């Protein structure tokens, strides 16, 4: 959950408490920092002078002189770049939150009316600092009975000098941060708590944002002949479910953008069992579905003028007497026959039915799927980018740009007929794995491509990005919420306001 509150401070800078001003990494102070400097007898200028090398996100701190009324004065350094990348300022906002936590400060006031080379960016800078602080201070501690012991005191940040528009900008920041936090929460939930049925139930919470939610249970999936997702879930006592979330903020009848998510609530590998070491990480195998749910909330919360549908396939991949076997041939909803060589390549089976169903039912303008699909993408790209697979150059540019702008980075990977040969089966139309140790992530992608027809489509393999095992700036250890902001940005840039 998001633990700090952000708000607008109306009027003059408060005369007490902790104050934060900003400075450029070249040492320049803006008007508000200079005013504070004057009223404090040159303290701010001395902090910057004695602060050593000023780097983006560095926080200088000093006790306020007695008699000033204040407790502490902090200077937050922002890179002197024009224009300033949002992600730099968000990182700085994150390091500010961390510093305040270390200092044991509960409430503080930031003024950003300075340290900026361009006027009119003040709101953007404040918003980015607020976003960074909120995302950095997120924690998942609902199962920690001792949480009050070590939960940092930091409660609130207020922003002074924003003028008109401050409230609405901060409200937008808050709702996007909450959507990211929702995705993080879902990813971090253990699989005994979050399984297909309960995950689908959590989607219902989006109804309060005006999202229409529909849940398909196992009988309905059978009626729809979704043989692939059902095969994945058949070894589990917890049957598969599908959740469909619709936000109709665009024009009536306009085809929606579709978001499709892999929601494997736990991936043991099935009969092709994974090794024990690290298997606990596979509660995170629903990170694609979490990204879709978070994105739907973000879009609905700001009442985006677009039609967007989210479809997530929820299943648990377990070994048991009823589980599918390596060598089984199954029939997907599309009628495609699939030889299941490895039951651990289950995500593509789930998505096969989700993509086909989404295409058939919603005739979307484009489909974007998010999936923790392959270990191979981690080998290829490390934890720095998600793999992007699409035959559509235009969509590739848009997705890459939207991702870079918000820090959900992607790198394009190949598709093509040559790879399609890798999934030919001797006894069925296709098999669910490619060639050993060859282009594993692309083998997954060309498999998915079989189920998208002519719809413009992009697949994001987020196996390396859905969670992190170390703190990464504004992304604490655990579920990352990767994809939520990318989609929100992409919708704003490409699927809204064209009318
Ligand atoms: N959920 C895994 C992919 C994964 C692995 C995500 C590690 C995050 C970390 C997926 O279902 C899987 O097991 N893929 C197999 C495919 C293989 C059997 C073709 C893999 O990547 O090993
Ligand atoms: Mn697997
Ligand atoms: Zn998986």
Short mmCIF file of C-alpha atoms and ligand atoms in Angstrom, two decimals:
data_model
loop_
_atom_site.label_atom_id
_atom_site.label_comp_id
_atom_site.label_asym_id
_atom_site.label_seq_id
_atom_site.Cartn_x
_atom_site.Cartn_y
_atom_site.Cartn_z
CA UNK A 1 0.00 0.00 0.00
CA UNK A 2 0.91 3.63 -0.47
CA UNK A 3 1.79 4.96 2.95
CA UNK A 4 2.47 8.64 2.50
CA UNK A 5 -0.07 11.29 1.88
CA UNK A 6 0.58 14.21 -0.45
CA UNK A 7 -1.22 17.52 -0.40
CA UNK A 8 -1.07 21.14 -1.44
CA UNK A 9 0.17 23.67 1.10
CA UNK A 10 -1.71 26.89 0.44
CA UNK A 11 -0.14 30.28 1.03
CA UNK A 12 3.30 31.17 2.36
CA UNK A 13 5.89 28.57 3.32
CA UNK A 14 5.10 27.24 6.78
CA UNK A 15 7.09 28.96 9.52
CA UNK A 16 7.84 25.70 11.32
CA UNK A 17 8.71 22.06 10.75
CA UNK A 18 10.91 20.63 8.00
CA UNK A 19 11.25 22.54 4.74
CA UNK A 20 12.65 21.21 1.50
CA UNK A 21 13.88 23.45 -1.28
CA UNK A 22 15.40 22.43 -4.57
CA UNK A 23 18.68 23.37 -6.22
CA UNK A 24 20.24 22.54 -9.55
CA UNK A 25 23.19 20.15 -9.58
CA UNK A 26 25.21 23.16 -10.76
CA UNK A 27 24.44 24.81 -7.42
CA UNK A 28 21.92 27.37 -8.64
CA UNK A 29 19.19 28.33 -6.24
CA UNK A 30 15.82 29.52 -7.47
CA UNK A 31 13.67 32.24 -5.99
CA UNK A 32 12.10 30.33 -3.10
CA UNK A 33 15.43 28.82 -2.03
CA UNK A 34 16.99 32.29 -2.18
CA UNK A 35 14.19 33.79 -0.13
CA UNK A 36 14.60 31.09 2.49
CA UNK A 37 18.36 31.58 2.36
CA UNK A 38 17.95 35.26 3.10
CA UNK A 39 15.58 34.68 5.99
CA UNK A 40 17.97 32.09 7.45
CA UNK A 41 21.09 34.22 7.19
CA UNK A 42 22.73 32.42 4.29
CA UNK A 43 22.18 28.86 5.51
CA UNK A 44 20.93 27.41 2.20
CA UNK A 45 23.79 28.84 0.16
CA UNK A 46 26.29 27.42 2.68
CA UNK A 47 24.65 23.99 2.53
CA UNK A 48 25.07 23.95 -1.24
CA UNK A 49 28.61 25.33 -1.02
CA UNK A 50 29.70 22.70 1.51
CA UNK A 51 27.58 19.91 0.03
CA UNK A 52 30.34 18.35 -2.07
CA UNK A 53 29.50 17.09 -5.52
CA UNK A 54 25.84 17.72 -6.26
CA UNK A 55 24.23 14.82 -8.08
CA UNK A 56 20.62 14.26 -9.06
CA UNK A 57 18.68 13.18 -5.99
CA UNK A 58 21.34 14.13 -3.49
CA UNK A 59 19.74 15.51 -0.34
CA UNK A 60 21.61 17.99 1.86
CA UNK A 61 20.27 18.44 5.34
CA UNK A 62 20.87 20.86 8.19
CA UNK A 63 19.25 21.68 11.47
CA UNK A 64 17.52 25.04 11.22
CA UNK A 65 19.05 27.78 13.37
CA UNK A 66 17.33 28.04 16.74
CA UNK A 67 14.92 30.90 16.71
CA UNK A 68 14.02 30.35 13.05
CA UNK A 69 10.98 28.34 14.02
CA UNK A 70 11.92 25.51 11.66
CA UNK A 71 13.26 22.07 12.56
CA UNK A 72 15.30 21.10 9.53
CA UNK A 73 16.15 22.50 6.15
CA UNK A 74 16.74 20.08 3.28
CA UNK A 75 18.05 20.85 -0.18
CA UNK A 76 17.06 18.40 -2.90
CA UNK A 77 19.36 18.46 -5.93
CA UNK A 78 17.85 18.10 -9.39
CA UNK A 79 19.87 17.47 -12.52
CA UNK A 80 20.35 20.54 -14.69
CA UNK A 81 18.94 19.05 -17.84
CA UNK A 82 16.58 20.66 -20.28
CA UNK A 83 13.97 19.38 -20.42
CA UNK A 84 14.25 17.42 -17.22
CA UNK A 85 13.43 13.73 -17.66
CA UNK A 86 10.52 12.88 -15.41
CA UNK A 87 12.29 9.74 -14.31
CA UNK A 88 15.27 11.74 -12.93
CA UNK A 89 13.00 13.88 -10.79
CA UNK A 90 11.06 10.83 -9.63
CA UNK A 91 14.33 9.23 -8.53
CA UNK A 92 15.11 12.44 -6.64
CA UNK A 93 11.66 12.36 -5.03
CA UNK A 94 12.41 8.79 -3.97
CA UNK A 95 15.69 9.71 -2.39
CA UNK A 96 14.02 12.60 -0.58
CA UNK A 97 11.51 10.17 0.95
CA UNK A 98 14.33 7.89 1.97
CA UNK A 99 16.22 10.74 3.63
CA UNK A 100 13.13 11.87 5.53
CA UNK A 101 12.62 8.30 6.70
CA UNK A 102 16.23 8.13 7.92
CA UNK A 103 15.85 11.41 9.76
CA UNK A 104 12.63 10.21 11.38
CA UNK A 105 10.64 13.13 9.99
CA UNK A 106 6.87 12.59 9.87
CA UNK A 107 5.65 15.59 7.89
CA UNK A 108 7.50 18.01 5.64
CA UNK A 109 6.82 20.75 3.15
CA UNK A 110 8.45 20.98 -0.27
CA UNK A 111 8.67 24.12 -2.31
CA UNK A 112 9.59 23.70 -5.95
CA UNK A 113 9.17 27.26 -7.06
CA UNK A 114 12.88 27.25 -7.70
CA UNK A 115 15.79 25.22 -9.02
CA UNK A 116 14.17 25.18 -12.40
CA UNK A 117 15.46 26.52 -15.61
CA UNK A 118 12.05 26.80 -17.21
CA UNK A 119 8.95 28.34 -15.75
CA UNK A 120 5.75 26.44 -16.12
CA UNK A 121 7.47 23.21 -15.18
CA UNK A 122 6.96 23.77 -11.50
CA UNK A 123 3.85 21.66 -11.28
CA UNK A 124 5.46 18.87 -13.29
CA UNK A 125 8.48 18.87 -11.02
CA UNK A 126 6.35 18.82 -7.87
CA UNK A 127 4.25 16.02 -9.33
CA UNK A 128 7.32 13.96 -10.16
CA UNK A 129 8.83 14.47 -6.71
CA UNK A 130 5.52 13.43 -5.19
CA UNK A 131 5.30 10.37 -7.45
CA UNK A 132 8.84 9.29 -6.61
CA UNK A 133 8.24 9.74 -2.89
CA UNK A 134 4.98 7.77 -2.96
CA UNK A 135 6.40 4.91 -5.00
CA UNK A 136 9.57 4.75 -2.92
CA UNK A 137 7.69 4.65 0.38
CA UNK A 138 5.32 1.86 -0.73
CA UNK A 139 5.41 -1.23 1.41
CA UNK A 140 3.70 -4.58 1.51
CA UNK A 141 3.38 -5.34 5.20
CA UNK A 142 -0.09 -6.69 5.66
CA UNK A 143 1.24 -9.98 7.03
CA UNK A 144 3.76 -8.41 9.38
CA UNK A 145 2.42 -8.27 12.88
CA UNK A 146 5.47 -6.25 13.91
CA UNK A 147 5.04 -3.60 11.23
CA UNK A 148 4.56 -0.69 13.59
CA UNK A 149 7.98 -1.34 15.07
CA UNK A 150 9.97 -0.54 11.96
CA UNK A 151 7.57 1.34 9.78
CA UNK A 152 9.15 4.73 9.06
CA UNK A 153 7.48 7.76 10.55
CA UNK A 154 7.11 9.59 7.23
CA UNK A 155 3.42 10.32 6.85
CA UNK A 156 2.94 13.29 4.61
CA UNK A 157 4.52 15.67 2.17
CA UNK A 158 2.92 18.96 1.33
CA UNK A 159 3.83 21.13 -1.63
CA UNK A 160 3.90 24.90 -1.37
CA UNK A 161 3.70 27.49 -4.08
CA UNK A 162 1.91 25.39 -6.68
CA UNK A 163 -0.86 27.85 -7.39
CA UNK A 164 -3.94 26.86 -9.35
CA UNK A 165 -3.89 23.34 -10.61
CA UNK A 166 -1.86 21.99 -7.71
CA UNK A 167 -4.70 19.99 -6.24
CA UNK A 168 -5.71 18.31 -9.46
CA UNK A 169 -2.15 17.48 -10.43
CA UNK A 170 -1.43 15.90 -7.05
CA UNK A 171 -4.73 14.00 -7.18
CA UNK A 172 -3.65 12.53 -10.52
CA UNK A 173 -0.30 11.54 -9.04
CA UNK A 174 -2.01 9.90 -6.11
CA UNK A 175 -4.39 7.88 -8.23
CA UNK A 176 -1.63 6.64 -10.53
CA UNK A 177 0.56 5.74 -7.56
CA UNK A 178 -2.35 3.83 -6.03
CA UNK A 179 -2.82 1.89 -9.26
CA UNK A 180 0.87 0.95 -9.24
CA UNK A 181 0.52 -0.02 -5.57
CA UNK A 182 -2.47 -2.23 -6.41
CA UNK A 183 -0.41 -4.12 -9.00
CA UNK A 184 2.47 -4.43 -6.53
CA UNK A 185 0.12 -5.71 -3.82
CA UNK A 186 -1.34 -8.35 -6.13
CA UNK A 187 2.12 -9.53 -7.19
CA UNK A 188 3.37 -9.76 -3.62
CA UNK A 189 0.34 -11.66 -2.30
CA UNK A 190 1.18 -15.31 -1.63
CA UNK A 191 -0.54 -17.98 -3.70
CA UNK A 192 -2.48 -19.45 -0.77
CA UNK A 193 -4.27 -16.13 -0.50
CA UNK A 194 -4.43 -15.05 -4.14
CA UNK A 195 -5.58 -17.88 -6.40
CA UNK A 196 -7.75 -17.73 -9.50
CA UNK A 197 -11.06 -17.29 -7.72
CA UNK A 198 -9.85 -14.76 -5.15
CA UNK A 199 -7.86 -12.85 -7.76
CA UNK A 200 -10.98 -12.56 -9.89
CA UNK A 201 -12.80 -11.34 -6.80
CA UNK A 202 -10.22 -8.60 -6.30
CA UNK A 203 -10.99 -7.34 -9.82
CA UNK A 204 -14.50 -6.54 -8.63
CA UNK A 205 -12.99 -3.75 -6.52
CA UNK A 206 -12.56 -1.82 -9.78
CA UNK A 207 -16.32 -1.43 -10.04
CA UNK A 208 -16.07 1.54 -7.72
CA UNK A 209 -14.07 3.31 -10.42
CA UNK A 210 -16.80 2.68 -12.97
CA UNK A 211 -15.17 -0.38 -14.53
CA UNK A 212 -17.56 -3.13 -15.66
CA UNK A 213 -16.30 -6.45 -14.34
CA UNK A 214 -17.30 -9.87 -15.57
CA UNK A 215 -15.95 -13.14 -14.18
CA UNK A 216 -15.98 -16.40 -16.10
CA UNK A 217 -15.79 -19.53 -13.97
CA UNK A 218 -14.55 -22.95 -15.09
CA UNK A 219 -17.94 -24.11 -16.45
CA UNK A 220 -18.15 -21.07 -18.67
CA UNK A 221 -14.57 -21.62 -19.88
CA UNK A 222 -15.52 -25.19 -20.78
CA UNK A 223 -18.60 -23.98 -22.63
CA UNK A 224 -16.37 -21.57 -24.58
CA UNK A 225 -14.05 -24.50 -25.38
CA UNK A 226 -11.05 -22.83 -23.81
CA UNK A 227 -9.08 -26.06 -23.85
CA UNK A 228 -5.70 -24.44 -23.29
CA UNK A 229 -6.27 -22.51 -20.06
CA UNK A 230 -8.32 -25.43 -18.76
CA UNK A 231 -5.46 -27.84 -19.47
CA UNK A 232 -3.08 -25.66 -17.47
CA UNK A 233 -5.47 -25.53 -14.51
CA UNK A 234 -6.62 -29.15 -14.56
CA UNK A 235 -4.03 -30.32 -12.04
CA UNK A 236 -5.09 -27.79 -9.45
CA UNK A 237 -7.81 -27.95 -6.83
CA UNK A 238 -8.37 -24.28 -7.66
CA UNK A 239 -9.91 -24.07 -11.12
CA UNK A 240 -9.11 -21.38 -13.69
CA UNK A 241 -11.09 -18.18 -13.95
CA UNK A 242 -11.08 -15.31 -16.41
CA UNK A 243 -11.75 -11.71 -15.41
CA UNK A 244 -12.89 -9.15 -17.95
CA UNK A 245 -12.71 -5.47 -17.09
CA UNK A 246 -14.22 -2.81 -19.32
CA UNK A 247 -13.71 0.93 -19.18
CA UNK A 248 -15.92 2.76 -21.65
CA UNK A 249 -14.60 6.32 -21.53
CA UNK A 250 -14.45 6.74 -25.29
CA UNK A 251 -17.12 7.07 -27.93
CA UNK A 252 -19.90 4.51 -28.04
CA UNK A 253 -19.09 1.81 -30.51
CA UNK A 254 -15.41 2.68 -30.89
CA UNK A 255 -13.33 -0.49 -30.86
CA UNK A 256 -11.41 -0.79 -27.60
CA UNK A 257 -7.75 -1.14 -26.89
CA UNK A 258 -7.35 -4.59 -25.32
CA UNK A 259 -4.95 -5.48 -22.52
CA UNK A 260 -4.38 -9.17 -21.91
CA UNK A 261 -2.55 -10.57 -18.90
CA UNK A 262 -0.97 -13.86 -17.86
CA UNK A 263 -2.30 -14.65 -14.43
CA UNK A 264 -0.64 -17.88 -13.36
CA UNK A 265 -1.20 -17.54 -9.63
CA UNK A 266 1.43 -20.17 -8.94
CA UNK A 267 3.67 -21.93 -11.42
CA UNK A 268 5.18 -25.15 -10.08
CA UNK A 269 5.94 -26.16 -13.66
CA UNK A 270 3.29 -28.88 -13.41
CA UNK A 271 4.47 -32.44 -14.17
CA UNK A 272 7.56 -30.81 -15.76
CA UNK A 273 8.24 -29.72 -12.18
CA UNK A 274 10.55 -26.81 -11.44
CA UNK A 275 13.45 -27.29 -9.02
CA UNK A 276 12.72 -26.39 -5.37
CA UNK A 277 15.27 -23.59 -5.13
CA UNK A 278 13.54 -20.30 -5.82
CA UNK A 279 10.19 -21.88 -6.60
CA UNK A 280 8.58 -19.50 -4.11
CA UNK A 281 9.20 -16.76 -6.66
CA UNK A 282 6.55 -18.32 -8.87
CA UNK A 283 3.79 -16.69 -6.86
CA UNK A 284 4.84 -13.74 -9.00
CA UNK A 285 3.82 -15.46 -12.22
CA UNK A 286 0.64 -13.40 -12.34
CA UNK A 287 2.54 -10.14 -12.79
CA UNK A 288 1.10 -9.63 -16.27
CA UNK A 289 -2.45 -9.89 -14.96
CA UNK A 290 -1.58 -7.54 -12.11
CA UNK A 291 -0.26 -4.99 -14.61
CA UNK A 292 -3.55 -5.18 -16.52
CA UNK A 293 -5.66 -4.72 -13.37
CA UNK A 294 -3.50 -1.81 -12.19
CA UNK A 295 -3.63 -0.20 -15.61
CA UNK A 296 -7.42 -0.53 -15.77
CA UNK A 297 -7.67 1.19 -12.39
CA UNK A 298 -5.30 3.98 -13.45
CA UNK A 299 -7.24 4.61 -16.66
CA UNK A 300 -10.64 4.54 -14.98
CA UNK A 301 -9.55 6.65 -12.00
CA UNK A 302 -8.65 9.52 -14.29
CA UNK A 303 -11.66 8.90 -16.52
CA UNK A 304 -9.59 8.46 -19.65
CA UNK A 305 -11.45 9.24 -22.86
CA UNK A 306 -10.84 5.85 -24.36
CA UNK A 307 -12.46 2.43 -24.52
CA UNK A 308 -10.20 -0.13 -22.94
CA UNK A 309 -10.84 -3.76 -22.09
CA UNK A 310 -8.66 -5.86 -19.82
CA UNK A 311 -8.78 -9.65 -19.98
CA UNK A 312 -6.78 -11.80 -17.58
CA UNK A 313 -6.41 -15.56 -17.60
CA UNK A 314 -6.08 -16.93 -14.07
CA UNK A 315 -4.87 -20.46 -13.43
CA UNK A 316 -2.65 -22.42 -11.06
CA UNK A 317 -0.09 -24.76 -12.64
CA UNK A 318 0.14 -27.79 -10.33
CA UNK A 319 1.33 -31.39 -10.64
CA UNK A 320 -1.25 -33.96 -9.58
CA UNK A 321 -3.14 -37.03 -10.73
CA UNK A 322 -5.36 -34.83 -12.82
CA UNK A 323 -2.59 -32.66 -14.25
CA UNK A 324 -1.84 -32.58 -17.96
CA UNK A 325 1.13 -34.68 -19.06
CA UNK A 326 4.05 -33.87 -21.34
CA UNK A 327 3.04 -35.17 -24.75
CA UNK A 328 -0.66 -34.43 -24.34
CA UNK A 329 -2.37 -32.82 -27.31
CA UNK A 330 -4.91 -30.16 -26.40
CA UNK A 331 -7.26 -28.01 -28.48
CA UNK A 332 -7.33 -24.29 -27.85
CA UNK A 333 -10.49 -22.20 -28.21
CA UNK A 334 -9.30 -21.23 -31.69
CA UNK A 335 -9.38 -24.90 -32.71
CA UNK A 336 -5.59 -25.01 -32.94
CA UNK A 337 -4.15 -28.29 -31.70
CA UNK A 338 -1.15 -27.99 -29.41
CA UNK A 339 1.30 -30.66 -28.38
CA UNK A 340 2.31 -29.94 -24.79
CA UNK A 341 5.98 -30.90 -24.72
CA UNK A 342 6.68 -29.14 -21.45
CA UNK A 343 3.95 -28.40 -18.91
CA UNK A 344 6.12 -25.57 -17.58
CA UNK A 345 5.52 -23.57 -20.77
CA UNK A 346 2.02 -22.89 -19.48
CA UNK A 347 1.77 -19.12 -19.80
CA UNK A 348 1.51 -19.27 -23.58
CA UNK A 349 -1.30 -21.82 -23.26
CA UNK A 350 -3.25 -19.50 -20.97
CA UNK A 351 -2.66 -16.55 -23.28
CA UNK A 352 -3.58 -18.53 -26.40
CA UNK A 353 -7.17 -18.68 -25.22
CA UNK A 354 -7.17 -15.15 -23.79
CA UNK A 355 -5.86 -13.55 -27.00
CA UNK A 356 -8.23 -15.50 -29.22
CA UNK A 357 -11.24 -14.80 -27.01
CA UNK A 358 -10.40 -11.09 -26.77
CA UNK A 359 -9.93 -10.76 -30.51
CA UNK A 360 -13.18 -12.60 -31.32
CA UNK A 361 -15.36 -10.91 -28.76
CA UNK A 362 -14.07 -7.34 -28.69
CA UNK A 363 -12.56 -6.80 -32.16
CA UNK A 364 -10.01 -4.47 -30.55
CA UNK A 365 -8.03 -1.75 -32.35
CA UNK A 366 -4.93 -3.27 -30.83
CA UNK A 367 -4.00 -5.91 -28.29
CA UNK A 368 -1.19 -5.63 -25.80
CA UNK A 369 -0.32 -8.63 -23.68
CA UNK A 370 1.76 -8.66 -20.51
CA UNK A 371 3.27 -11.91 -19.33
CA UNK A 372 6.05 -13.30 -17.15
CA UNK A 373 6.53 -15.71 -20.00
CA UNK A 374 10.13 -16.91 -20.21
CA UNK A 375 13.32 -17.24 -18.23
CA UNK A 376 15.06 -16.70 -21.56
CA UNK A 377 14.13 -13.02 -21.64
CA UNK A 378 15.96 -12.55 -18.32
CA UNK A 379 19.06 -14.12 -19.86
CA UNK A 380 18.77 -11.82 -22.88
CA UNK A 381 17.98 -8.48 -21.25
CA UNK A 382 18.69 -8.82 -17.54
CA UNK A 383 16.40 -6.87 -15.24
CA UNK A 384 16.79 -3.69 -17.28
CA UNK A 385 14.08 -4.00 -19.93
CA UNK A 386 11.00 -6.00 -20.73
CA UNK A 387 11.14 -7.78 -24.09
CA UNK A 388 8.84 -6.25 -26.70
CA UNK A 389 7.61 -8.40 -29.56
CA UNK A 390 5.46 -6.92 -32.28
CA UNK A 391 5.37 -6.98 -36.08
CA UNK A 392 4.02 -3.40 -36.00
CA UNK A 393 6.77 -0.74 -36.15
CA UNK A 394 4.42 2.04 -35.25
CA UNK A 395 3.13 0.27 -32.17
CA UNK A 396 6.71 -0.63 -31.24
CA UNK A 397 7.72 3.03 -31.31
CA UNK A 398 4.70 4.09 -29.27
CA UNK A 399 5.15 1.39 -26.62
CA UNK A 400 8.90 2.00 -26.36
CA UNK A 401 8.39 5.75 -26.02
CA UNK A 402 5.63 5.49 -23.43
CA UNK A 403 7.70 3.03 -21.42
CA UNK A 404 10.85 5.15 -21.49
CA UNK A 405 8.93 8.24 -20.36
CA UNK A 406 7.74 6.56 -17.17
CA UNK A 407 10.63 4.21 -16.45
CA UNK A 408 8.89 1.01 -17.63
CA UNK A 409 11.63 0.30 -20.13
CA UNK A 410 11.25 -2.10 -23.07
CA UNK A 411 13.61 -3.41 -25.74
CA UNK A 412 12.38 -4.78 -29.03
CA UNK A 413 13.07 -8.41 -29.88
CA UNK A 414 12.57 -10.32 -33.13
CA UNK A 415 9.64 -12.30 -34.52
CA UNK A 416 9.33 -13.87 -37.97
CA UNK A 417 8.70 -16.97 -40.06
CA UNK A 418 12.14 -18.42 -39.41
CA UNK A 419 11.27 -18.65 -35.71
CA UNK A 420 7.77 -19.89 -36.39
CA UNK A 421 9.36 -23.11 -37.65
CA UNK A 422 10.73 -23.69 -34.15
CA UNK A 423 7.27 -24.51 -32.83
CA UNK A 424 6.23 -27.04 -35.48
CA UNK A 425 4.97 -30.27 -33.99
CA UNK A 426 5.16 -33.78 -35.43
CA UNK A 427 1.66 -34.69 -34.38
CA UNK A 428 -0.25 -31.42 -33.84
CA UNK A 429 -0.34 -27.96 -35.45
CA UNK A 430 2.15 -26.52 -33.00
CA UNK A 431 4.00 -27.48 -29.85
CA UNK A 432 4.42 -25.31 -26.79
CA UNK A 433 8.22 -25.08 -26.80
CA UNK A 434 10.83 -24.11 -29.36
CA UNK A 435 14.33 -25.52 -29.79
CA UNK A 436 16.45 -26.14 -26.72
CA UNK A 437 18.52 -23.09 -25.75
CA UNK A 438 17.54 -21.21 -28.92
CA UNK A 439 15.61 -17.94 -28.89
CA UNK A 440 13.38 -19.09 -26.04
CA UNK A 441 11.59 -15.78 -25.59
CA UNK A 442 10.85 -15.47 -29.29
CA UNK A 443 9.56 -19.06 -29.38
CA UNK A 444 7.01 -17.97 -26.78
CA UNK A 445 6.14 -14.88 -28.79
CA UNK A 446 5.62 -16.64 -32.14
CA UNK A 447 3.42 -19.13 -30.30
CA UNK A 448 1.23 -16.26 -29.07
CA UNK A 449 1.18 -14.71 -32.53
CA UNK A 450 -0.76 -17.75 -33.75
CA UNK A 451 -3.74 -16.51 -31.75
CA UNK A 452 -3.94 -12.81 -32.61
CA UNK A 453 -5.15 -12.93 -36.20
CA UNK A 454 -4.82 -9.57 -37.97
CA UNK A 455 -5.17 -7.43 -34.86
CA UNK A 456 -2.21 -5.08 -34.29
CA UNK A 457 -0.54 -6.75 -31.34
CA UNK A 458 2.39 -6.36 -29.02
CA UNK A 459 3.63 -8.87 -26.47
CA UNK A 460 5.63 -7.71 -23.47
CA UNK A 461 7.63 -10.44 -21.77
CA UNK A 462 7.97 -8.98 -18.27
CA UNK A 463 9.50 -12.03 -16.56
CA UNK A 464 12.47 -9.94 -15.41
CA UNK A 465 10.46 -6.85 -14.54
CA UNK A 466 7.37 -7.87 -12.58
CA UNK A 467 9.27 -8.14 -9.34
CA UNK A 468 12.66 -7.23 -8.00
CA UNK A 469 14.75 -9.01 -5.41
CA UNK A 470 16.65 -5.83 -4.54
CA UNK A 471 15.55 -2.26 -3.91
CA UNK A 472 15.77 -0.30 -7.17
CA UNK A 473 15.37 3.42 -6.47
CA UNK A 474 11.66 4.14 -6.37
CA UNK A 475 10.88 0.43 -6.67
CA UNK A 476 11.24 -1.37 -3.35
CA UNK A 477 11.98 -5.10 -3.22
CA UNK A 478 8.95 -7.20 -4.27
CA UNK A 479 6.25 -6.57 -6.84
CA UNK A 480 7.16 -3.61 -9.05
CA UNK A 481 3.88 -2.63 -10.68
CA UNK A 482 5.70 -2.71 -14.00
CA UNK A 483 3.45 -1.89 -16.94
CA UNK A 484 0.77 0.12 -15.15
CA UNK A 485 2.29 3.50 -15.95
CA UNK A 486 3.39 2.40 -19.42
CA UNK A 487 -0.20 1.58 -20.35
CA UNK A 488 -1.61 4.71 -18.75
CA UNK A 489 0.85 6.82 -20.71
CA UNK A 490 0.29 4.93 -23.95
CA UNK A 491 -3.48 5.35 -23.65
CA UNK A 492 -3.05 9.08 -23.04
CA UNK A 493 -0.67 9.50 -25.96
CA UNK A 494 -2.24 7.23 -28.53
CA UNK A 495 -5.79 6.20 -27.73
CA UNK A 496 -7.34 9.35 -26.30
CA UNK A 497 -8.36 12.74 -27.55
CA UNK A 498 -8.04 11.84 -31.22
CA UNK A 499 -11.73 12.54 -31.67
N1 LIG B 1 6.81 -18.43 -15.44
C1 LIG B 1 7.86 -19.02 -16.19
C2 LIG B 1 8.85 -17.99 -16.72
C3 LIG B 1 9.70 -17.36 -15.67
C4 LIG B 1 10.89 -17.97 -15.29
C5 LIG B 1 9.37 -16.15 -15.14
C6 LIG B 1 11.69 -17.36 -14.35
C7 LIG B 1 10.17 -15.55 -14.22
C8 LIG B 1 11.33 -16.16 -13.81
C9 LIG B 1 7.28 -19.75 -17.40
O1 LIG B 1 6.04 -20.31 -17.20
C10 LIG B 1 8.23 -20.86 -17.69
O2 LIG B 1 8.36 -21.71 -16.87
N2 LIG B 1 8.84 -20.81 -18.85
C11 LIG B 1 9.77 -21.80 -19.24
C12 LIG B 1 9.50 -22.12 -20.70
C13 LIG B 1 10.25 -23.33 -21.19
C14 LIG B 1 9.76 -24.57 -20.52
C15 LIG B 1 10.06 -23.40 -22.68
C16 LIG B 1 11.18 -21.25 -19.06
O3 LIG B 1 11.38 -20.05 -19.32
O4 LIG B 1 12.02 -21.99 -18.60
MN1 LIG B 2 6.15 -22.23 -16.33
ZN1 LIG B 3 4.83 -19.39 -15.80
#
